PDB file of C-alpha atoms in Angstrom:
ATOM      1  CA  MET A   1      -0.300 -21.446 -34.932  1.00  0.00           C
ATOM      2  CA  VAL A   2      -1.151 -21.670 -39.596  1.00  0.00           C
ATOM      3  CA  GLN A   3      -1.568 -18.512 -39.870  1.00  0.00           C
ATOM      4  CA  ASN A   4       3.045 -18.147 -38.781  1.00  0.00           C
ATOM      5  CA  TYR A   5       4.211 -20.864 -42.011  1.00  0.00           C
ATOM      6  CA  TYR A   6       3.426 -21.604 -44.655  1.00  0.00           C
ATOM      7  CA  ARG A   7       4.648 -24.392 -46.980  1.00  0.00           C
ATOM      8  CA  ASP A   8       7.558 -23.223 -49.538  1.00  0.00           C
ATOM      9  CA  GLU A   9       7.116 -25.615 -53.105  1.00  0.00           C
ATOM     10  CA  THR A  10       9.177 -28.509 -51.794  1.00  0.00           C
ATOM     11  CA  GLY A  11       6.579 -28.505 -48.770  1.00  0.00           C
ATOM     12  CA  ARG A  12       8.180 -27.919 -46.417  1.00  0.00           C
ATOM     13  CA  LEU A  13       6.753 -25.393 -43.669  1.00  0.00           C
ATOM     14  CA  ARG A  14       8.516 -22.298 -43.377  1.00  0.00           C
ATOM     15  CA  TRP A  15       8.057 -19.042 -40.724  1.00  0.00           C
ATOM     16  CA  ARG A  16       6.728 -16.481 -43.065  1.00  0.00           C
ATOM     17  CA  THR A  17       8.673 -13.544 -43.777  1.00  0.00           C
ATOM     18  CA  ALA A  18       8.213  -9.646 -45.027  1.00  0.00           C
ATOM     19  CA  ASP A  19       9.054 -11.056 -48.103  1.00  0.00           C
ATOM     20  CA  ASP A  20       5.848 -13.524 -48.609  1.00  0.00           C
ATOM     21  CA  GLY A  21       3.280 -11.037 -46.804  1.00  0.00           C
ATOM     22  CA  GLY A  22       5.285 -11.546 -43.328  1.00  0.00           C
ATOM     23  CA  LEU A  23       3.214 -11.963 -39.483  1.00  0.00           C
ATOM     24  CA  PRO A  24      -0.363 -10.699 -39.726  1.00  0.00           C
ATOM     25  CA  LEU A  25      -1.450  -7.489 -37.512  1.00  0.00           C
ATOM     26  CA  SER A  26      -1.432  -7.929 -32.786  1.00  0.00           C
ATOM     27  CA  SER A  27      -4.726  -7.001 -33.895  1.00  0.00           C
ATOM     28  CA  SER A  28      -5.960  -9.961 -36.251  1.00  0.00           C
ATOM     29  CA  ALA A  29      -3.570 -12.937 -35.349  1.00  0.00           C
ATOM     30  CA  MET A  30      -4.797 -15.944 -33.459  1.00  0.00           C
ATOM     31  CA  VAL A  31      -1.795 -16.554 -30.258  1.00  0.00           C
ATOM     32  CA  SER A  32      -4.081 -20.090 -29.033  1.00  0.00           C
ATOM     33  CA  PRO A  33      -5.338 -22.269 -30.900  1.00  0.00           C
ATOM     34  CA  TYR A  34      -8.278 -22.788 -27.561  1.00  0.00           C
ATOM     35  CA  ASP A  35      -9.175 -19.076 -27.983  1.00  0.00           C
ATOM     36  CA  THR A  36      -9.134 -17.713 -31.412  1.00  0.00           C
ATOM     37  CA  THR A  37     -10.473 -14.590 -30.528  1.00  0.00           C
ATOM     38  CA  ALA A  38      -7.459 -13.971 -28.126  1.00  0.00           C
ATOM     39  CA  ARG A  39      -5.073 -11.040 -29.586  1.00  0.00           C
ATOM     40  CA  TYR A  40      -1.130 -10.843 -28.285  1.00  0.00           C
ATOM     41  CA  PHE A  41      -0.413  -7.957 -26.139  1.00  0.00           C
ATOM     42  CA  ARG A  42       2.954  -5.928 -25.075  1.00  0.00           C
ATOM     43  CA  HIS A  43       3.363  -2.637 -22.983  1.00  0.00           C
ATOM     44  CA  GLY A  44       7.065  -1.921 -22.656  1.00  0.00           C
ATOM     45  CA  HIS A  45       9.668  -4.942 -22.781  1.00  0.00           C
ATOM     46  CA  ILE A  46       7.885  -6.596 -19.178  1.00  0.00           C
ATOM     47  CA  ILE A  47       4.146  -6.523 -19.356  1.00  0.00           C
ATOM     48  CA  SER A  48       2.570  -8.918 -22.063  1.00  0.00           C
ATOM     49  CA  TRP A  49       0.152 -11.542 -22.257  1.00  0.00           C
ATOM     50  CA  LYS A  50      -2.194 -13.276 -24.763  1.00  0.00           C
ATOM     51  CA  GLY A  51      -6.029 -12.745 -23.870  1.00  0.00           C
ATOM     52  CA  PHE A  52      -8.360  -9.745 -23.426  1.00  0.00           C
ATOM     53  CA  ALA A  53      -7.243  -6.203 -21.135  1.00  0.00           C
ATOM     54  CA  ALA A  54     -10.105  -5.755 -18.277  1.00  0.00           C
ATOM     55  CA  HIS A  55     -10.609  -1.971 -17.912  1.00  0.00           C
ATOM     56  CA  VAL A  56     -11.525  -0.687 -14.447  1.00  0.00           C
ATOM     57  CA  THR A  57     -13.531   2.008 -12.607  1.00  0.00           C
ATOM     58  CA  GLU A  58     -14.338   2.879  -9.076  1.00  0.00           C
ATOM     59  CA  THR A  59     -15.034   5.491  -6.815  1.00  0.00           C
ATOM     60  CA  CYS A  60     -11.791   7.464  -4.977  1.00  0.00           C
ATOM     61  CA  ALA A  61     -14.021   9.418  -2.290  1.00  0.00           C
ATOM     62  CA  SER A  62     -11.928   9.396   0.844  1.00  0.00           C
ATOM     63  CA  ASP A  63     -14.822   9.885   3.403  1.00  0.00           C
ATOM     64  CA  SER A  64     -16.446   6.065   1.881  1.00  0.00           C
ATOM     65  CA  VAL A  65     -15.606   3.441   0.924  1.00  0.00           C
ATOM     66  CA  ASN A  66     -14.315   2.821  -2.657  1.00  0.00           C
ATOM     67  CA  VAL A  67     -16.550   0.848  -5.256  1.00  0.00           C
ATOM     68  CA  ILE A  68     -15.644  -0.474  -8.686  1.00  0.00           C
ATOM     69  CA  THR A  69     -18.675   1.269 -10.459  1.00  0.00           C
ATOM     70  CA  ASP A  70     -18.161   0.001 -14.532  1.00  0.00           C
ATOM     71  CA  VAL A  71     -15.543  -2.936 -15.969  1.00  0.00           C
ATOM     72  CA  ALA A  72     -15.029  -3.062 -19.332  1.00  0.00           C
ATOM     73  CA  THR A  73     -13.992  -6.049 -21.062  1.00  0.00           C
ATOM     74  CA  THR A  74     -12.399  -5.742 -24.762  1.00  0.00           C
ATOM     75  CA  SER A  75      -9.565  -7.194 -26.861  1.00  0.00           C
ATOM     76  CA  ALA A  76      -5.595  -6.629 -25.871  1.00  0.00           C
ATOM     77  CA  ALA A  77      -4.843  -5.172 -28.350  1.00  0.00           C
ATOM     78  CA  THR A  78      -6.994  -2.504 -28.242  1.00  0.00           C
ATOM     79  CA  ASN A  79      -6.023   1.062 -27.840  1.00  0.00           C
ATOM     80  CA  ASP A  80      -7.124   2.125 -24.227  1.00  0.00           C
ATOM     81  CA  ALA A  81      -8.463   5.063 -24.534  1.00  0.00           C
ATOM     82  CA  GLN A  82     -10.939   3.546 -27.267  1.00  0.00           C
ATOM     83  CA  ALA A  83     -12.806   2.155 -23.689  1.00  0.00           C
ATOM     84  CA  LEU A  84     -13.157   5.490 -22.295  1.00  0.00           C
ATOM     85  CA  PRO A  85     -16.551   6.723 -24.556  1.00  0.00           C
ATOM     86  CA  GLY A  86     -18.128   3.726 -23.875  1.00  0.00           C
ATOM     87  CA  ILE A  87     -17.049   3.781 -20.371  1.00  0.00           C
ATOM     88  CA  HIS A  88     -18.358   7.138 -19.210  1.00  0.00           C
ATOM     89  CA  THR A  89     -21.902   5.936 -22.001  1.00  0.00           C
ATOM     90  CA  ARG A  90     -21.901   2.856 -19.730  1.00  0.00           C
ATOM     91  CA  LEU A  91     -22.007   5.068 -15.824  1.00  0.00           C
ATOM     92  CA  ALA A  92     -24.734   7.719 -17.568  1.00  0.00           C
ATOM     93  CA  ARG A  93     -27.286   5.487 -18.500  1.00  0.00           C
ATOM     94  CA  ARG A  94     -26.412   4.407 -14.445  1.00  0.00           C
ATOM     95  CA  GLY A  95     -25.778   7.537 -12.855  1.00  0.00           C
ATOM     96  CA  LEU A  96     -22.858   8.054 -11.877  1.00  0.00           C
ATOM     97  CA  LEU A  97     -20.980  10.040 -14.173  1.00  0.00           C
ATOM     98  CA  PRO A  98     -18.407  11.454 -12.270  1.00  0.00           C
ATOM     99  CA  ALA A  99     -17.715  15.175 -11.868  1.00  0.00           C
ATOM    100  CA  GLU A 100     -13.498  14.020 -12.892  1.00  0.00           C
ATOM    101  CA  HIS A 101     -12.490  10.678 -14.346  1.00  0.00           C
ATOM    102  CA  LEU A 102      -8.370   9.647 -13.641  1.00  0.00           C
ATOM    103  CA  VAL A 103      -7.343   7.642 -15.864  1.00  0.00           C
ATOM    104  CA  ASP A 104      -3.555   6.788 -16.747  1.00  0.00           C
ATOM    105  CA  GLY A 105      -1.770   7.827 -19.251  1.00  0.00           C
ATOM    106  CA  GLY A 106      -2.391   6.007 -22.299  1.00  0.00           C
ATOM    107  CA  ASP A 107      -6.746   6.780 -21.661  1.00  0.00           C
ATOM    108  CA  ALA A 108      -5.940  10.414 -21.977  1.00  0.00           C
ATOM    109  CA  SER A 109      -6.094  11.456 -25.484  1.00  0.00           C
ATOM    110  CA  LEU A 110      -7.373  15.119 -25.971  1.00  0.00           C
ATOM    111  CA  ILE A 111      -9.865  13.800 -28.525  1.00  0.00           C
ATOM    112  CA  HIS A 112     -11.415  11.264 -26.171  1.00  0.00           C
ATOM    113  CA  LEU A 113     -10.081  14.999 -22.956  1.00  0.00           C
ATOM    114  CA  GLU A 114     -12.228  17.250 -24.928  1.00  0.00           C
ATOM    115  CA  ARG A 115     -15.726  14.476 -26.309  1.00  0.00           C
ATOM    116  CA  ALA A 116     -15.767  13.898 -22.147  1.00  0.00           C
ATOM    117  CA  GLU A 117     -16.134  17.305 -22.065  1.00  0.00           C
ATOM    118  CA  ARG A 118     -18.509  17.740 -24.717  1.00  0.00           C
ATOM    119  CA  GLU A 119     -21.335  15.387 -24.037  1.00  0.00           C
ATOM    120  CA  HIS A 120     -21.002  14.453 -20.363  1.00  0.00           C
ATOM    121  CA  ARG A 121     -19.137  17.542 -19.303  1.00  0.00           C
ATOM    122  CA  VAL A 122     -16.967  15.542 -16.981  1.00  0.00           C
ATOM    123  CA  THR A 123     -13.204  16.594 -16.824  1.00  0.00           C
ATOM    124  CA  VAL A 124     -10.912  14.009 -18.316  1.00  0.00           C
ATOM    125  CA  SER A 125      -7.801  13.636 -16.082  1.00  0.00           C
ATOM    126  CA  GLY A 126      -4.605  12.064 -17.113  1.00  0.00           C
ATOM    127  CA  PRO A 127      -1.198  13.201 -17.888  1.00  0.00           C
ATOM    128  CA  LEU A 128      -0.545  13.638 -21.890  1.00  0.00           C
ATOM    129  CA  PRO A 129       1.797  12.057 -24.302  1.00  0.00           C
ATOM    130  CA  GLY A 130       4.685  14.607 -23.503  1.00  0.00           C
ATOM    131  CA  ASN A 131       6.722  17.195 -27.173  1.00  0.00           C
ATOM    132  CA  PRO A 132       9.297  13.760 -28.150  1.00  0.00           C
ATOM    133  CA  THR A 133      13.401  15.381 -28.272  1.00  0.00           C
ATOM    134  CA  ARG A 134      15.450  15.416 -30.196  1.00  0.00           C
ATOM    135  CA  GLU A 135      16.512  11.940 -30.764  1.00  0.00           C
ATOM    136  CA  SER A 136      13.259  10.600 -31.428  1.00  0.00           C
ATOM    137  CA  ALA A 137      10.747  11.019 -34.415  1.00  0.00           C
ATOM    138  CA  ARG A 138       8.382  13.565 -34.479  1.00  0.00           C
ATOM    139  CA  ASN A 139       5.234  13.853 -36.224  1.00  0.00           C
ATOM    140  CA  VAL A 140       3.643  16.878 -37.271  1.00  0.00           C
ATOM    141  CA  GLY A 141       0.344  17.673 -36.718  1.00  0.00           C
ATOM    142  CA  PHE A 142      -2.320  21.201 -36.994  1.00  0.00           C
ATOM    143  CA  PRO A 143      -5.098  20.048 -34.528  1.00  0.00           C
ATOM    144  CA  PRO A 144      -7.725  21.933 -34.422  1.00  0.00           C
ATOM    145  CA  ARG A 145      -7.846  25.324 -32.939  1.00  0.00           C
ATOM    146  CA  GLU A 146     -10.558  24.404 -30.303  1.00  0.00           C
ATOM    147  CA  LEU A 147      -8.072  21.086 -29.147  1.00  0.00           C
ATOM    148  CA  ARG A 148      -5.367  23.225 -29.799  1.00  0.00           C
ATOM    149  CA  ASP A 149      -6.807  25.632 -27.068  1.00  0.00           C
ATOM    150  CA  LEU A 150      -7.281  22.354 -24.709  1.00  0.00           C
ATOM    151  CA  GLN A 151      -4.133  20.708 -25.118  1.00  0.00           C
ATOM    152  CA  GLY A 152      -2.732  23.851 -23.939  1.00  0.00           C
ATOM    153  CA  ARG A 153      -4.729  24.492 -21.240  1.00  0.00           C
ATOM    154  CA  VAL A 154      -4.693  20.748 -19.825  1.00  0.00           C
ATOM    155  CA  ARG A 155      -0.717  21.076 -19.984  1.00  0.00           C
ATOM    156  CA  THR A 156      -0.728  24.115 -17.956  1.00  0.00           C
ATOM    157  CA  GLU A 157      -3.034  23.086 -15.506  1.00  0.00           C
ATOM    158  CA  GLN A 158      -0.772  19.897 -14.578  1.00  0.00           C
ATOM    159  CA  GLN A 159       2.014  21.271 -13.740  1.00  0.00           C
ATOM    160  CA  THR A 160       0.405  23.007 -10.951  1.00  0.00           C
ATOM    161  CA  PRO A 161       0.908  21.338  -7.292  1.00  0.00           C
ATOM    162  CA  GLU A 162      -3.160  21.350  -6.626  1.00  0.00           C
ATOM    163  CA  TRP A 163      -3.371  18.577  -9.846  1.00  0.00           C
ATOM    164  CA  LYS A 164      -0.286  16.528  -9.181  1.00  0.00           C
ATOM    165  CA  VAL A 165      -1.606  16.337  -5.646  1.00  0.00           C
ATOM    166  CA  ARG A 166      -5.242  15.685  -7.633  1.00  0.00           C
ATOM    167  CA  TYR A 167      -4.046  12.867  -9.553  1.00  0.00           C
ATOM    168  CA  ALA A 168      -2.184  11.015  -7.163  1.00  0.00           C
ATOM    169  CA  VAL A 169      -4.938   9.653  -5.814  1.00  0.00           C
ATOM    170  CA  ARG A 170      -5.467   8.010  -8.587  1.00  0.00           C
ATOM    171  CA  SER A 171      -2.562   5.420  -7.548  1.00  0.00           C
ATOM    172  CA  GLY A 172      -4.531   3.540  -5.844  1.00  0.00           C
ATOM    173  CA  VAL A 173      -6.645   1.806  -8.495  1.00  0.00           C
ATOM    174  CA  GLU A 174      -3.194   0.227  -8.743  1.00  0.00           C
ATOM    175  CA  GLY A 175      -4.456  -1.423  -5.637  1.00  0.00           C
ATOM    176  CA  THR A 176      -7.298  -2.659  -6.641  1.00  0.00           C
ATOM    177  CA  ILE A 177      -6.026  -4.338 -10.263  1.00  0.00           C
ATOM    178  CA  ASP A 178      -3.654  -6.064  -7.674  1.00  0.00           C
ATOM    179  CA  GLU A 179      -6.523  -7.804  -5.489  1.00  0.00           C
ATOM    180  CA  PHE A 180      -8.257  -8.417  -8.604  1.00  0.00           C
ATOM    181  CA  ALA A 181      -5.667 -10.078 -10.074  1.00  0.00           C
ATOM    182  CA  HIS A 182      -4.033 -11.627  -7.340  1.00  0.00           C
ATOM    183  CA  GLY A 183      -7.007 -11.908  -4.561  1.00  0.00           C
ATOM    184  CA  HIS A 184      -9.518 -13.249  -7.273  1.00  0.00           C
ATOM    185  CA  GLY A 185      -7.250 -14.773 -10.362  1.00  0.00           C
ATOM    186  CA  MET A 186      -9.134 -12.610 -12.878  1.00  0.00           C
ATOM    187  CA  ARG A 187      -5.967 -13.457 -15.487  1.00  0.00           C
ATOM    188  CA  ARG A 188      -6.578 -16.357 -15.860  1.00  0.00           C
ATOM    189  CA  CYS A 189     -10.428 -17.391 -17.543  1.00  0.00           C
ATOM    190  CA  ARG A 190     -12.298 -20.024 -16.646  1.00  0.00           C
ATOM    191  CA  SER A 191     -13.591 -20.225 -20.292  1.00  0.00           C
ATOM    192  CA  ARG A 192     -12.864 -19.417 -23.365  1.00  0.00           C
ATOM    193  CA  GLY A 193     -14.309 -16.266 -25.646  1.00  0.00           C
ATOM    194  CA  GLN A 194     -14.720 -12.800 -25.116  1.00  0.00           C
ATOM    195  CA  PRO A 195     -18.512 -12.300 -24.041  1.00  0.00           C
ATOM    196  CA  ASN A 196     -17.630 -15.162 -20.976  1.00  0.00           C
ATOM    197  CA  ALA A 197     -13.523 -13.339 -20.166  1.00  0.00           C
ATOM    198  CA  HIS A 198     -16.278  -9.636 -19.503  1.00  0.00           C
ATOM    199  CA  LEU A 199     -18.575 -12.142 -17.008  1.00  0.00           C
ATOM    200  CA  GLN A 200     -16.256 -12.901 -15.325  1.00  0.00           C
ATOM    201  CA  HIS A 201     -14.880 -10.110 -14.821  1.00  0.00           C
ATOM    202  CA  VAL A 202     -17.865  -8.519 -14.125  1.00  0.00           C
ATOM    203  CA  LEU A 203     -18.733 -11.072 -11.319  1.00  0.00           C
ATOM    204  CA  THR A 204     -15.236 -10.862  -9.839  1.00  0.00           C
ATOM    205  CA  ALA A 205     -15.612  -6.807  -9.403  1.00  0.00           C
ATOM    206  CA  VAL A 206     -18.879  -7.587  -7.754  1.00  0.00           C
ATOM    207  CA  ALA A 207     -16.654 -10.108  -5.704  1.00  0.00           C
ATOM    208  CA  VAL A 208     -14.971  -7.402  -4.858  1.00  0.00           C
ATOM    209  CA  ASN A 209     -17.564  -4.658  -3.631  1.00  0.00           C
ATOM    210  CA  ILE A 210     -19.404  -7.519  -1.478  1.00  0.00           C
ATOM    211  CA  GLU A 211     -15.899  -7.933   0.046  1.00  0.00           C
ATOM    212  CA  ARG A 212     -15.180  -3.602   0.804  1.00  0.00           C
ATOM    213  CA  LEU A 213     -19.292  -3.083   1.803  1.00  0.00           C
ATOM    214  CA  SER A 214     -19.468  -6.342   4.446  1.00  0.00           C
ATOM    215  CA  GLY A 215     -15.689  -4.713   6.309  1.00  0.00           C
ATOM    216  CA  ARG A 216     -17.082  -1.902   6.600  1.00  0.00           C
ATOM    217  CA  PRO A 217     -17.668  -0.796  10.236  1.00  0.00           C
ATOM    218  CA  VAL A 218     -21.268  -0.303  11.588  1.00  0.00           C
ATOM    219  CA  THR A 219     -22.027   2.446  12.952  1.00  0.00           C
ATOM    220  CA  GLU A 220     -25.936   3.640  14.000  1.00  0.00           C
ATOM    221  CA  GLU A 221     -25.190   5.817  11.304  1.00  0.00           C
ATOM    222  CA  THR A 222     -25.218   3.293   8.771  1.00  0.00           C
ATOM    223  CA  SER A 223     -26.836   0.274   9.852  1.00  0.00           C
ATOM    224  CA  SER A 224     -29.418  -1.219  12.367  1.00  0.00           C
ATOM    225  CA  PRO A 225     -29.665  -3.689  14.688  1.00  0.00           C
ATOM    226  CA  ARG A 226     -30.795  -7.244  12.721  1.00  0.00           C
ATOM    227  CA  PRO A 227     -32.074 -10.208  14.500  1.00  0.00           C
ATOM    228  CA  PRO A 228     -30.156 -14.025  13.158  1.00  0.00           C
ATOM    229  CA  THR A 229     -31.445 -15.388  11.142  1.00  0.00           C
ATOM    230  CA  ALA A 230     -33.691 -18.367  11.087  1.00  0.00           C
ATOM    231  CA  PHE A 231     -31.213 -21.112  10.578  1.00  0.00           C
ATOM    232  CA  GLN A 232     -28.660 -19.123  13.007  1.00  0.00           C
ATOM    233  CA  THR A 233     -31.477 -19.394  15.374  1.00  0.00           C
ATOM    234  CA  PHE A 234     -32.075 -22.566  14.750  1.00  0.00           C
ATOM    235  CA  LEU A 235     -27.551 -24.059  15.275  1.00  0.00           C
ATOM    236  CA  ASP A 236     -28.199 -22.299  18.641  1.00  0.00           C
ATOM    237  CA  GLN A 237     -31.444 -23.895  19.928  1.00  0.00           C
ATOM    238  CA  GLN A 238     -29.853 -27.353  19.000  1.00  0.00           C
ATOM    239  CA  GLY A 239     -26.545 -26.230  20.797  1.00  0.00           C
ATOM    240  CA  ILE A 240     -24.617 -26.546  17.004  1.00  0.00           C
ATOM    241  CA  HIS A 241     -21.080 -24.083  17.297  1.00  0.00           C
ATOM    242  CA  ARG A 242     -21.513 -21.499  14.557  1.00  0.00           C
ATOM    243  CA  SER A 243     -18.506 -19.040  13.657  1.00  0.00           C
ATOM    244  CA  LYS A 244     -18.227 -15.974  15.495  1.00  0.00           C
ATOM    245  CA  SER A 245     -18.136 -14.140  13.012  1.00  0.00           C
ATOM    246  CA  TRP A 246     -21.889 -14.269  12.900  1.00  0.00           C
ATOM    247  CA  ARG A 247     -24.503 -11.463  13.995  1.00  0.00           C
ATOM    248  CA  THR A 248     -25.736 -12.792  17.605  1.00  0.00           C
ATOM    249  CA  PRO A 249     -29.486 -11.919  18.939  1.00  0.00           C
ATOM    250  CA  GLY A 250     -29.594  -7.631  19.246  1.00  0.00           C
ATOM    251  CA  THR A 251     -26.225  -7.342  17.497  1.00  0.00           C
TER     252      THR A 251
END
């Protein structure tokens, strides 16, 4: 990429270093000549990608089918916690706000926990970052009293067996991410730009919801018998074979 190199006085291309301004920040550095809005992200020493980040929200009730209620698409360089206010705003507009929102540790910002409780009456549950060890670099801050009290209350609650059992439900979303990525190819964009990537993410969520709801057991309480469609009736009249999974008369 041109932004990573410069020409010296002899006209030769050289890699940029700290002495000549260094490389751009990840939030602004272009990483693909095909999509200038894509960004690079690295999580630990194993996970990295170029493109965008998808944030999936789903229900987790034990007595019903879990469905996707929101999909957010952000720059890969955006902090996860920054997506949380927008998620709650959209869920509130749809009337789908949960009483408790189980989030990843990257989303458990103390400020966003307080904001969700104050603006939406939603309890955000996620592991708050612990205190650094003696060997780590340490930044000392002085949060407002209400945030400090919230921090102490949340950290105390997170040590209880009840909280750990309740939070363990969140692990189910990892299966959903795997379903998105490997079952529907969400990690490869079909077109360029964040708006188009978001459209792909939304359509993927719709497909997942259809699959889940269509696989729900049919009972008298959840569904009533329906006659076959006109096309299915035509096939029957013509003696043309159709899949057994299609509806039959009276079922």
